[in-house]
Amino acid sequence: MENLNEKKCIPCSGDIPPLDIVLKRKLKTQIDGEWEFTHNETRLYRSTKFKDFATPLALAAAIGALAEEQWHHPELTIGFGHIDIEIWTHKIDDLVESDFIFAAKVDQIISKVLS
Ligand SMILES: C[C@H](O)[C@H](O)[C@H]1CNC2=NC(N)=NC(=O)C2=N1
């Protein structure tokens, strides 16, 4: 089976049905354990801590470039020592597979910085 981070986000459209909760919970096992569901399991949220501001800033730039490439955009909050990432499909205000694909790709970017 293809890993999530090898897949490509499908352009968001209003007619994609949200994933059912069973599939959401199954896909969540395929992304980093730091991710949590928020907003009644309709969003993915990850907050990662650092010892500086430069690293969250650089991560925001890298994740932003990924978002433009995938045409799937997260909400990012950065500050001294942290980056908070929230992902969902705005068009339907819920989660589809592309959100988990994006999260898996974000995990790859973060793990490179942490390694
Ligand atoms: C007009 C543009 O294609 C759409 O708004 C795209 C852009 N990026 C997006 N990103 C996310 N997370 N959800 C969307 O629904 C979405 N839609």
mmCIF file of N, CA and C and ligand atoms in Angstrom:
data_model
loop_
_atom_site.group_PDB
_atom_site.id
_atom_site.type_symbol
_atom_site.label_atom_id
_atom_site.label_comp_id
_atom_site.label_asym_id
_atom_site.label_seq_id
_atom_site.Cartn_x
_atom_site.Cartn_y
_atom_site.Cartn_z
ATOM 1 N N MET A 1 0.872 -1.195 0.000
ATOM 2 C CA MET A 1 0.000 0.000 0.000
ATOM 3 C C MET A 1 0.908 1.244 0.000
ATOM 4 N N GLU A 2 0.527 2.252 -0.801
ATOM 5 C CA GLU A 2 1.312 3.481 -0.914
ATOM 6 C C GLU A 2 1.253 4.223 0.429
ATOM 7 N N ASN A 3 2.436 4.716 0.896
ATOM 8 C CA ASN A 3 2.432 5.535 2.111
ATOM 9 C C ASN A 3 1.729 6.857 1.845
ATOM 10 N N LEU A 4 1.111 7.391 2.901
ATOM 11 C CA LEU A 4 0.403 8.673 2.769
ATOM 12 C C LEU A 4 1.329 9.753 2.203
ATOM 13 N N ASN A 5 2.591 9.792 2.694
ATOM 14 C CA ASN A 5 3.469 10.905 2.264
ATOM 15 C C ASN A 5 3.917 10.769 0.808
ATOM 16 N N GLU A 6 3.584 9.636 0.165
ATOM 17 C CA GLU A 6 3.922 9.485 -1.267
ATOM 18 C C GLU A 6 2.746 9.875 -2.160
ATOM 19 N N LYS A 7 1.600 10.106 -1.519
ATOM 20 C CA LYS A 7 0.409 10.471 -2.318
ATOM 21 C C LYS A 7 0.389 11.978 -2.563
ATOM 22 N N LYS A 8 -0.515 12.415 -3.449
ATOM 23 C CA LYS A 8 -0.648 13.840 -3.747
ATOM 24 C C LYS A 8 -2.019 14.314 -3.273
ATOM 25 N N CYS A 9 -2.054 15.509 -2.715
ATOM 26 C CA CYS A 9 -3.345 16.059 -2.292
ATOM 27 C C CYS A 9 -4.236 16.261 -3.518
ATOM 28 N N ILE A 10 -5.514 15.898 -3.367
ATOM 29 C CA ILE A 10 -6.483 16.115 -4.457
ATOM 30 C C ILE A 10 -7.078 17.515 -4.274
ATOM 31 N N PRO A 11 -7.158 18.308 -5.358
ATOM 32 C CA PRO A 11 -7.709 19.673 -5.210
ATOM 33 C C PRO A 11 -9.038 19.663 -4.456
ATOM 34 N N CYS A 12 -9.155 20.596 -3.538
ATOM 35 C CA CYS A 12 -10.352 20.668 -2.696
ATOM 36 C C CYS A 12 -11.559 21.053 -3.547
ATOM 37 N N SER A 13 -12.631 20.321 -3.354
ATOM 38 C CA SER A 13 -13.881 20.750 -4.012
ATOM 39 C C SER A 13 -15.006 20.542 -3.006
ATOM 40 N N GLY A 14 -16.030 21.296 -3.181
ATOM 41 C CA GLY A 14 -17.111 21.276 -2.192
ATOM 42 C C GLY A 14 -17.872 19.967 -2.147
ATOM 43 N N ASP A 15 -17.662 19.110 -3.207
ATOM 44 C CA ASP A 15 -18.542 17.923 -3.219
ATOM 45 C C ASP A 15 -17.837 16.664 -2.704
ATOM 46 N N ILE A 16 -16.618 16.858 -2.140
ATOM 47 C CA ILE A 16 -15.968 15.663 -1.557
ATOM 48 C C ILE A 16 -16.604 15.389 -0.199
ATOM 49 N N PRO A 17 -17.111 14.166 0.010
ATOM 50 C CA PRO A 17 -17.701 13.877 1.334
ATOM 51 C C PRO A 17 -16.601 13.779 2.395
ATOM 52 N N PRO A 18 -16.883 14.218 3.615
ATOM 53 C CA PRO A 18 -15.878 14.049 4.676
ATOM 54 C C PRO A 18 -15.662 12.561 4.958
ATOM 55 N N LEU A 19 -14.499 12.238 5.499
ATOM 56 C CA LEU A 19 -14.219 10.847 5.869
ATOM 57 C C LEU A 19 -15.085 10.448 7.054
ATOM 58 N N ASP A 20 -15.478 9.203 7.108
ATOM 59 C CA ASP A 20 -16.198 8.766 8.318
ATOM 60 C C ASP A 20 -15.178 8.590 9.450
ATOM 61 N N ILE A 21 -15.685 8.601 10.659
ATOM 62 C CA ILE A 21 -14.800 8.650 11.841
ATOM 63 C C ILE A 21 -13.890 7.421 11.915
ATOM 64 N N VAL A 22 -14.384 6.287 11.445
ATOM 65 C CA VAL A 22 -13.551 5.075 11.497
ATOM 66 C C VAL A 22 -12.318 5.256 10.616
ATOM 67 N N LEU A 23 -12.530 5.796 9.413
ATOM 68 C CA LEU A 23 -11.401 5.991 8.484
ATOM 69 C C LEU A 23 -10.485 7.105 8.998
ATOM 70 N N LYS A 24 -11.078 8.150 9.575
ATOM 71 C CA LYS A 24 -10.248 9.234 10.151
ATOM 72 C C LYS A 24 -9.288 8.641 11.194
ATOM 73 N N ARG A 25 -9.825 7.804 12.061
ATOM 74 C CA ARG A 25 -9.005 7.255 13.151
ATOM 75 C C ARG A 25 -7.969 6.264 12.609
ATOM 76 N N LYS A 26 -8.341 5.577 11.517
ATOM 77 C CA LYS A 26 -7.378 4.648 10.880
ATOM 78 C C LYS A 26 -6.237 5.439 10.240
ATOM 79 N N LEU A 27 -6.571 6.486 9.503
ATOM 80 C CA LEU A 27 -5.533 7.295 8.843
ATOM 81 C C LEU A 27 -4.656 8.002 9.876
ATOM 82 N N LYS A 28 -5.226 8.354 11.018
ATOM 83 C CA LYS A 28 -4.450 9.073 12.035
ATOM 84 C C LYS A 28 -3.314 8.201 12.574
ATOM 85 N N THR A 29 -3.503 6.875 12.498
ATOM 86 C CA THR A 29 -2.425 5.980 12.962
ATOM 87 C C THR A 29 -1.231 5.993 11.996
ATOM 88 N N GLN A 30 -1.453 6.579 10.803
ATOM 89 C CA GLN A 30 -0.373 6.584 9.796
ATOM 90 C C GLN A 30 0.414 7.907 9.790
ATOM 91 N N ILE A 31 0.042 8.817 10.704
ATOM 92 C CA ILE A 31 0.802 10.082 10.797
ATOM 93 C C ILE A 31 1.396 10.172 12.206
ATOM 94 N N ASP A 32 2.290 11.153 12.409
ATOM 95 C CA ASP A 32 3.015 11.239 13.675
ATOM 96 C C ASP A 32 2.059 11.301 14.874
ATOM 97 N N GLY A 33 2.496 10.699 15.942
ATOM 98 C CA GLY A 33 1.684 10.652 17.170
ATOM 99 C C GLY A 33 1.414 12.007 17.803
ATOM 100 N N GLU A 34 2.143 13.035 17.356
ATOM 101 C CA GLU A 34 1.940 14.390 17.902
ATOM 102 C C GLU A 34 0.632 15.013 17.400
ATOM 103 N N TRP A 35 0.101 14.480 16.289
ATOM 104 C CA TRP A 35 -1.150 15.053 15.759
ATOM 105 C C TRP A 35 -2.319 14.686 16.656
ATOM 106 N N GLU A 36 -3.225 15.636 16.826
ATOM 107 C CA GLU A 36 -4.459 15.334 17.554
ATOM 108 C C GLU A 36 -5.647 15.873 16.779
ATOM 109 N N PHE A 37 -6.803 15.300 17.030
ATOM 110 C CA PHE A 37 -8.023 15.832 16.421
ATOM 111 C C PHE A 37 -8.492 17.031 17.240
ATOM 112 N N THR A 38 -9.033 18.025 16.561
ATOM 113 C CA THR A 38 -9.681 19.145 17.261
ATOM 114 C C THR A 38 -11.016 19.419 16.567
ATOM 115 N N HIS A 39 -11.779 20.357 17.173
ATOM 116 C CA HIS A 39 -13.060 20.757 16.560
ATOM 117 C C HIS A 39 -13.926 19.541 16.239
ATOM 118 N N ASN A 40 -14.141 18.720 17.281
ATOM 119 C CA ASN A 40 -15.028 17.562 17.133
ATOM 120 C C ASN A 40 -14.564 16.627 16.003
ATOM 121 N N GLU A 41 -13.218 16.411 15.974
ATOM 122 C CA GLU A 41 -12.588 15.490 15.033
ATOM 123 C C GLU A 41 -12.782 15.893 13.570
ATOM 124 N N THR A 42 -12.840 17.233 13.352
ATOM 125 C CA THR A 42 -12.933 17.699 11.952
ATOM 126 C C THR A 42 -11.657 18.409 11.520
ATOM 127 N N ARG A 43 -10.652 18.487 12.425
ATOM 128 C CA ARG A 43 -9.386 19.113 12.075
ATOM 129 C C ARG A 43 -8.240 18.312 12.696
ATOM 130 N N LEU A 44 -7.056 18.440 12.072
ATOM 131 C CA LEU A 44 -5.826 17.866 12.621
ATOM 132 C C LEU A 44 -4.983 19.005 13.172
ATOM 133 N N TYR A 45 -4.409 18.791 14.351
ATOM 134 C CA TYR A 45 -3.623 19.856 15.011
ATOM 135 C C TYR A 45 -2.326 19.271 15.565
ATOM 136 N N ARG A 46 -1.223 19.976 15.309
ATOM 137 C CA ARG A 46 0.060 19.542 15.872
ATOM 138 C C ARG A 46 0.820 20.778 16.336
ATOM 139 N N SER A 47 1.339 20.739 17.558
ATOM 140 C CA SER A 47 2.152 21.839 18.072
ATOM 141 C C SER A 47 3.533 21.259 18.387
ATOM 142 N N THR A 48 4.565 21.839 17.798
ATOM 143 C CA THR A 48 5.922 21.333 18.019
ATOM 144 C C THR A 48 6.787 22.418 18.627
ATOM 145 N N LYS A 49 7.519 22.026 19.685
ATOM 146 C CA LYS A 49 8.315 23.006 20.446
ATOM 147 C C LYS A 49 9.777 23.019 19.975
ATOM 148 N N PHE A 50 10.362 24.219 20.015
ATOM 149 C CA PHE A 50 11.783 24.372 19.674
ATOM 150 C C PHE A 50 12.422 25.320 20.673
ATOM 151 N N LYS A 51 13.760 25.482 20.569
ATOM 152 C CA LYS A 51 14.430 26.358 21.547
ATOM 153 C C LYS A 51 14.661 27.757 20.977
ATOM 154 N N ASP A 52 14.145 27.993 19.762
ATOM 155 C CA ASP A 52 14.426 29.305 19.157
ATOM 156 C C ASP A 52 13.217 29.742 18.337
ATOM 157 N N PHE A 53 13.392 30.840 17.616
ATOM 158 C CA PHE A 53 12.349 31.348 16.710
ATOM 159 C C PHE A 53 12.714 31.017 15.266
ATOM 160 N N ALA A 54 14.009 30.944 15.004
ATOM 161 C CA ALA A 54 14.471 30.731 13.619
ATOM 162 C C ALA A 54 13.974 29.405 13.046
ATOM 163 N N THR A 55 13.945 28.366 13.893
ATOM 164 C CA THR A 55 13.493 27.056 13.382
ATOM 165 C C THR A 55 12.004 27.055 13.041
ATOM 166 N N PRO A 56 11.122 27.515 13.932
ATOM 167 C CA PRO A 56 9.708 27.604 13.538
ATOM 168 C C PRO A 56 9.497 28.461 12.290
ATOM 169 N N LEU A 57 10.267 29.525 12.183
ATOM 170 C CA LEU A 57 10.146 30.412 11.016
ATOM 171 C C LEU A 57 10.540 29.676 9.737
ATOM 172 N N ALA A 58 11.643 28.952 9.805
ATOM 173 C CA ALA A 58 12.096 28.197 8.622
ATOM 174 C C ALA A 58 11.096 27.089 8.285
ATOM 175 N N LEU A 59 10.543 26.439 9.319
ATOM 176 C CA LEU A 59 9.533 25.393 9.088
ATOM 177 C C LEU A 59 8.298 25.981 8.432
ATOM 178 N N ALA A 60 7.899 27.164 8.876
ATOM 179 C CA ALA A 60 6.704 27.799 8.285
ATOM 180 C C ALA A 60 6.936 28.037 6.792
ATOM 181 N N ALA A 61 8.155 28.453 6.441
ATOM 182 C CA ALA A 61 8.464 28.687 5.020
ATOM 183 C C ALA A 61 8.426 27.376 4.231
ATOM 184 N N ALA A 62 8.963 26.333 4.807
ATOM 185 C CA ALA A 62 8.995 25.031 4.107
ATOM 186 C C ALA A 62 7.587 24.450 3.977
ATOM 187 N N ILE A 63 6.794 24.557 5.034
ATOM 188 C CA ILE A 63 5.419 24.038 4.995
ATOM 189 C C ILE A 63 4.568 24.883 4.050
ATOM 190 N N GLY A 64 4.877 26.177 4.002
ATOM 191 C CA GLY A 64 4.170 27.061 3.064
ATOM 192 C C GLY A 64 4.456 26.671 1.618
ATOM 193 N N ALA A 65 5.711 26.337 1.347
ATOM 194 C CA ALA A 65 6.075 25.904 -0.012
ATOM 195 C C ALA A 65 5.372 24.588 -0.363
ATOM 196 N N LEU A 66 5.279 23.699 0.605
ATOM 197 C CA LEU A 66 4.558 22.427 0.390
ATOM 198 C C LEU A 66 3.088 22.707 0.088
ATOM 199 N N ALA A 67 2.519 23.643 0.828
ATOM 200 C CA ALA A 67 1.097 23.976 0.634
ATOM 201 C C ALA A 67 0.851 24.510 -0.774
ATOM 202 N N GLU A 68 1.753 25.346 -1.238
ATOM 203 C CA GLU A 68 1.599 25.886 -2.597
ATOM 204 C C GLU A 68 1.755 24.779 -3.638
ATOM 205 N N GLU A 69 2.682 23.865 -3.368
ATOM 206 C CA GLU A 69 2.916 22.761 -4.320
ATOM 207 C C GLU A 69 1.709 21.807 -4.350
ATOM 208 N N GLN A 70 1.167 21.531 -3.170
ATOM 209 C CA GLN A 70 0.043 20.584 -3.053
ATOM 210 C C GLN A 70 -1.303 21.270 -3.257
ATOM 211 N N TRP A 71 -1.281 22.634 -3.237
ATOM 212 C CA TRP A 71 -2.513 23.426 -3.275
ATOM 213 C C TRP A 71 -3.482 22.981 -2.180
ATOM 214 N N HIS A 72 -2.910 22.830 -1.009
ATOM 215 C CA HIS A 72 -3.688 22.471 0.179
ATOM 216 C C HIS A 72 -3.020 23.218 1.321
ATOM 217 N N HIS A 73 -3.763 24.098 1.985
ATOM 218 C CA HIS A 73 -3.131 25.073 2.880
ATOM 219 C C HIS A 73 -3.509 24.878 4.341
ATOM 220 N N PRO A 74 -2.504 24.866 5.214
ATOM 221 C CA PRO A 74 -2.759 24.762 6.654
ATOM 222 C C PRO A 74 -2.896 26.148 7.266
ATOM 223 N N GLU A 75 -3.339 26.169 8.509
ATOM 224 C CA GLU A 75 -3.219 27.393 9.316
ATOM 225 C C GLU A 75 -1.946 27.212 10.137
ATOM 226 N N LEU A 76 -1.074 28.186 10.123
ATOM 227 C CA LEU A 76 0.185 28.105 10.870
ATOM 228 C C LEU A 76 0.267 29.241 11.879
ATOM 229 N N THR A 77 0.673 28.889 13.110
ATOM 230 C CA THR A 77 0.973 29.919 14.105
ATOM 231 C C THR A 77 2.392 29.675 14.582
ATOM 232 N N ILE A 78 3.244 30.700 14.445
ATOM 233 C CA ILE A 78 4.615 30.526 14.961
ATOM 234 C C ILE A 78 4.893 31.573 16.028
ATOM 235 N N GLY A 79 5.797 31.199 16.936
ATOM 236 C CA GLY A 79 6.234 32.120 17.981
ATOM 237 C C GLY A 79 7.592 31.651 18.454
ATOM 238 N N PHE A 80 8.165 32.370 19.397
ATOM 239 C CA PHE A 80 9.466 31.919 19.910
ATOM 240 C C PHE A 80 9.269 30.535 20.550
ATOM 241 N N GLY A 81 9.928 29.515 19.934
ATOM 242 C CA GLY A 81 9.906 28.193 20.561
ATOM 243 C C GLY A 81 8.804 27.250 20.100
ATOM 244 N N HIS A 82 7.968 27.692 19.130
ATOM 245 C CA HIS A 82 6.917 26.744 18.714
ATOM 246 C C HIS A 82 6.364 27.054 17.321
ATOM 247 N N ILE A 83 5.832 26.009 16.727
ATOM 248 C CA ILE A 83 4.994 26.147 15.528
ATOM 249 C C ILE A 83 3.758 25.282 15.753
ATOM 250 N N ASP A 84 2.594 25.889 15.539
ATOM 251 C CA ASP A 84 1.325 25.162 15.665
ATOM 252 C C ASP A 84 0.728 25.050 14.280
ATOM 253 N N ILE A 85 0.325 23.834 13.916
ATOM 254 C CA ILE A 85 -0.181 23.576 12.560
ATOM 255 C C ILE A 85 -1.581 23.001 12.666
ATOM 256 N N GLU A 86 -2.509 23.589 11.937
ATOM 257 C CA GLU A 86 -3.879 23.048 11.924
ATOM 258 C C GLU A 86 -4.270 22.815 10.467
ATOM 259 N N ILE A 87 -4.770 21.622 10.197
ATOM 260 C CA ILE A 87 -5.107 21.232 8.825
ATOM 261 C C ILE A 87 -6.552 20.747 8.771
ATOM 262 N N TRP A 88 -7.274 21.235 7.811
ATOM 263 C CA TRP A 88 -8.579 20.696 7.479
ATOM 264 C C TRP A 88 -8.921 21.155 6.073
ATOM 265 N N THR A 89 -9.980 20.620 5.491
ATOM 266 C CA THR A 89 -10.410 21.049 4.158
ATOM 267 C C THR A 89 -11.460 22.126 4.339
ATOM 268 N N HIS A 90 -11.069 23.357 4.049
ATOM 269 C CA HIS A 90 -11.936 24.515 4.315
ATOM 270 C C HIS A 90 -13.268 24.389 3.551
ATOM 271 N N LYS A 91 -13.169 23.864 2.305
ATOM 272 C CA LYS A 91 -14.371 23.803 1.443
ATOM 273 C C LYS A 91 -15.533 23.072 2.125
ATOM 274 N N ILE A 92 -15.177 22.056 2.928
ATOM 275 C CA ILE A 92 -16.268 21.282 3.553
ATOM 276 C C ILE A 92 -16.187 21.333 5.076
ATOM 277 N N ASP A 93 -15.215 22.124 5.570
ATOM 278 C CA ASP A 93 -15.046 22.302 7.020
ATOM 279 C C ASP A 93 -14.957 20.966 7.754
ATOM 280 N N ASP A 94 -14.184 20.053 7.115
ATOM 281 C CA ASP A 94 -14.026 18.715 7.706
ATOM 282 C C ASP A 94 -12.731 18.112 7.156
ATOM 283 N N LEU A 95 -12.527 16.847 7.390
ATOM 284 C CA LEU A 95 -11.290 16.171 6.974
ATOM 285 C C LEU A 95 -11.546 15.187 5.838
ATOM 286 N N VAL A 96 -10.652 15.207 4.860
ATOM 287 C CA VAL A 96 -10.637 14.202 3.789
ATOM 288 C C VAL A 96 -9.228 13.619 3.739
ATOM 289 N N GLU A 97 -9.001 12.644 2.870
ATOM 290 C CA GLU A 97 -7.687 11.995 2.845
ATOM 291 C C GLU A 97 -6.554 12.986 2.580
ATOM 292 N N SER A 98 -6.808 13.999 1.758
ATOM 293 C CA SER A 98 -5.750 14.982 1.450
ATOM 294 C C SER A 98 -5.195 15.650 2.705
ATOM 295 N N ASP A 99 -6.012 15.803 3.702
ATOM 296 C CA ASP A 99 -5.537 16.420 4.941
ATOM 297 C C ASP A 99 -4.508 15.527 5.623
ATOM 298 N N PHE A 100 -4.738 14.238 5.583
ATOM 299 C CA PHE A 100 -3.800 13.284 6.191
ATOM 300 C C PHE A 100 -2.536 13.145 5.332
ATOM 301 N N ILE A 101 -2.708 13.237 4.026
ATOM 302 C CA ILE A 101 -1.536 13.226 3.119
ATOM 303 C C ILE A 101 -0.667 14.434 3.426
ATOM 304 N N PHE A 102 -1.308 15.589 3.564
ATOM 305 C CA PHE A 102 -0.547 16.812 3.870
ATOM 306 C C PHE A 102 0.165 16.671 5.212
ATOM 307 N N ALA A 103 -0.531 16.139 6.201
ATOM 308 C CA ALA A 103 0.074 15.956 7.540
ATOM 309 C C ALA A 103 1.281 15.026 7.466
ATOM 310 N N ALA A 104 1.184 13.985 6.663
ATOM 311 C CA ALA A 104 2.305 13.034 6.530
ATOM 312 C C ALA A 104 3.506 13.718 5.880
ATOM 313 N N LYS A 105 3.237 14.600 4.944
ATOM 314 C CA LYS A 105 4.328 15.338 4.293
ATOM 315 C C LYS A 105 4.933 16.365 5.257
ATOM 316 N N VAL A 106 4.096 16.961 6.097
ATOM 317 C CA VAL A 106 4.610 17.877 7.123
ATOM 318 C C VAL A 106 5.505 17.107 8.093
ATOM 319 N N ASP A 107 5.091 15.898 8.451
ATOM 320 C CA ASP A 107 5.912 15.070 9.344
ATOM 321 C C ASP A 107 7.317 14.855 8.779
ATOM 322 N N GLN A 108 7.396 14.638 7.464
ATOM 323 C CA GLN A 108 8.709 14.441 6.824
ATOM 324 C C GLN A 108 9.568 15.703 6.970
ATOM 325 N N ILE A 109 8.956 16.869 6.777
ATOM 326 C CA ILE A 109 9.699 18.140 6.889
ATOM 327 C C ILE A 109 10.190 18.331 8.329
ATOM 328 N N ILE A 110 9.308 18.095 9.282
ATOM 329 C CA ILE A 110 9.689 18.289 10.691
ATOM 330 C C ILE A 110 10.754 17.281 11.102
ATOM 331 N N SER A 111 10.618 16.026 10.653
ATOM 332 C CA SER A 111 11.602 15.024 11.096
ATOM 333 C C SER A 111 12.988 15.345 10.545
ATOM 334 N N LYS A 112 13.048 15.978 9.361
ATOM 335 C CA LYS A 112 14.366 16.390 8.819
ATOM 336 C C LYS A 112 15.002 17.444 9.742
ATOM 337 N N VAL A 113 14.183 18.369 10.234
ATOM 338 C CA VAL A 113 14.702 19.439 11.109
ATOM 339 C C VAL A 113 15.127 18.855 12.452
ATOM 340 N N LEU A 114 14.361 17.871 12.931
ATOM 341 C CA LEU A 114 14.660 17.306 14.259
ATOM 342 C C LEU A 114 15.809 16.308 14.217
ATOM 343 N N SER A 115 16.150 15.821 13.004
ATOM 344 C CA SER A 115 17.201 14.764 12.952
ATOM 345 C C SER A 115 18.618 15.364 13.048
HETATM 346 C C1 LIG B 1 -9.653 28.450 -4.505
HETATM 347 C C2 LIG B 1 -8.646 27.439 -3.993
HETATM 348 O O1 LIG B 1 -8.399 26.458 -4.957
HETATM 349 C C3 LIG B 1 -9.235 26.712 -2.840
HETATM 350 O O2 LIG B 1 -9.693 27.632 -1.895
HETATM 351 C C4 LIG B 1 -8.265 25.737 -2.144
HETATM 352 C C5 LIG B 1 -6.971 26.335 -1.650
HETATM 353 N N1 LIG B 1 -6.381 25.594 -0.555
HETATM 354 C C6 LIG B 1 -7.167 24.902 0.303
HETATM 355 N N2 LIG B 1 -6.672 24.415 1.444
HETATM 356 C C7 LIG B 1 -7.453 23.775 2.337
HETATM 357 N N3 LIG B 1 -6.918 23.295 3.475
HETATM 358 N N4 LIG B 1 -8.753 23.628 2.112
HETATM 359 C C8 LIG B 1 -9.380 24.075 1.019
HETATM 360 O O3 LIG B 1 -10.598 23.920 0.877
HETATM 361 C C9 LIG B 1 -8.563 24.735 0.028
HETATM 362 N N5 LIG B 1 -9.075 25.185 -1.099
#
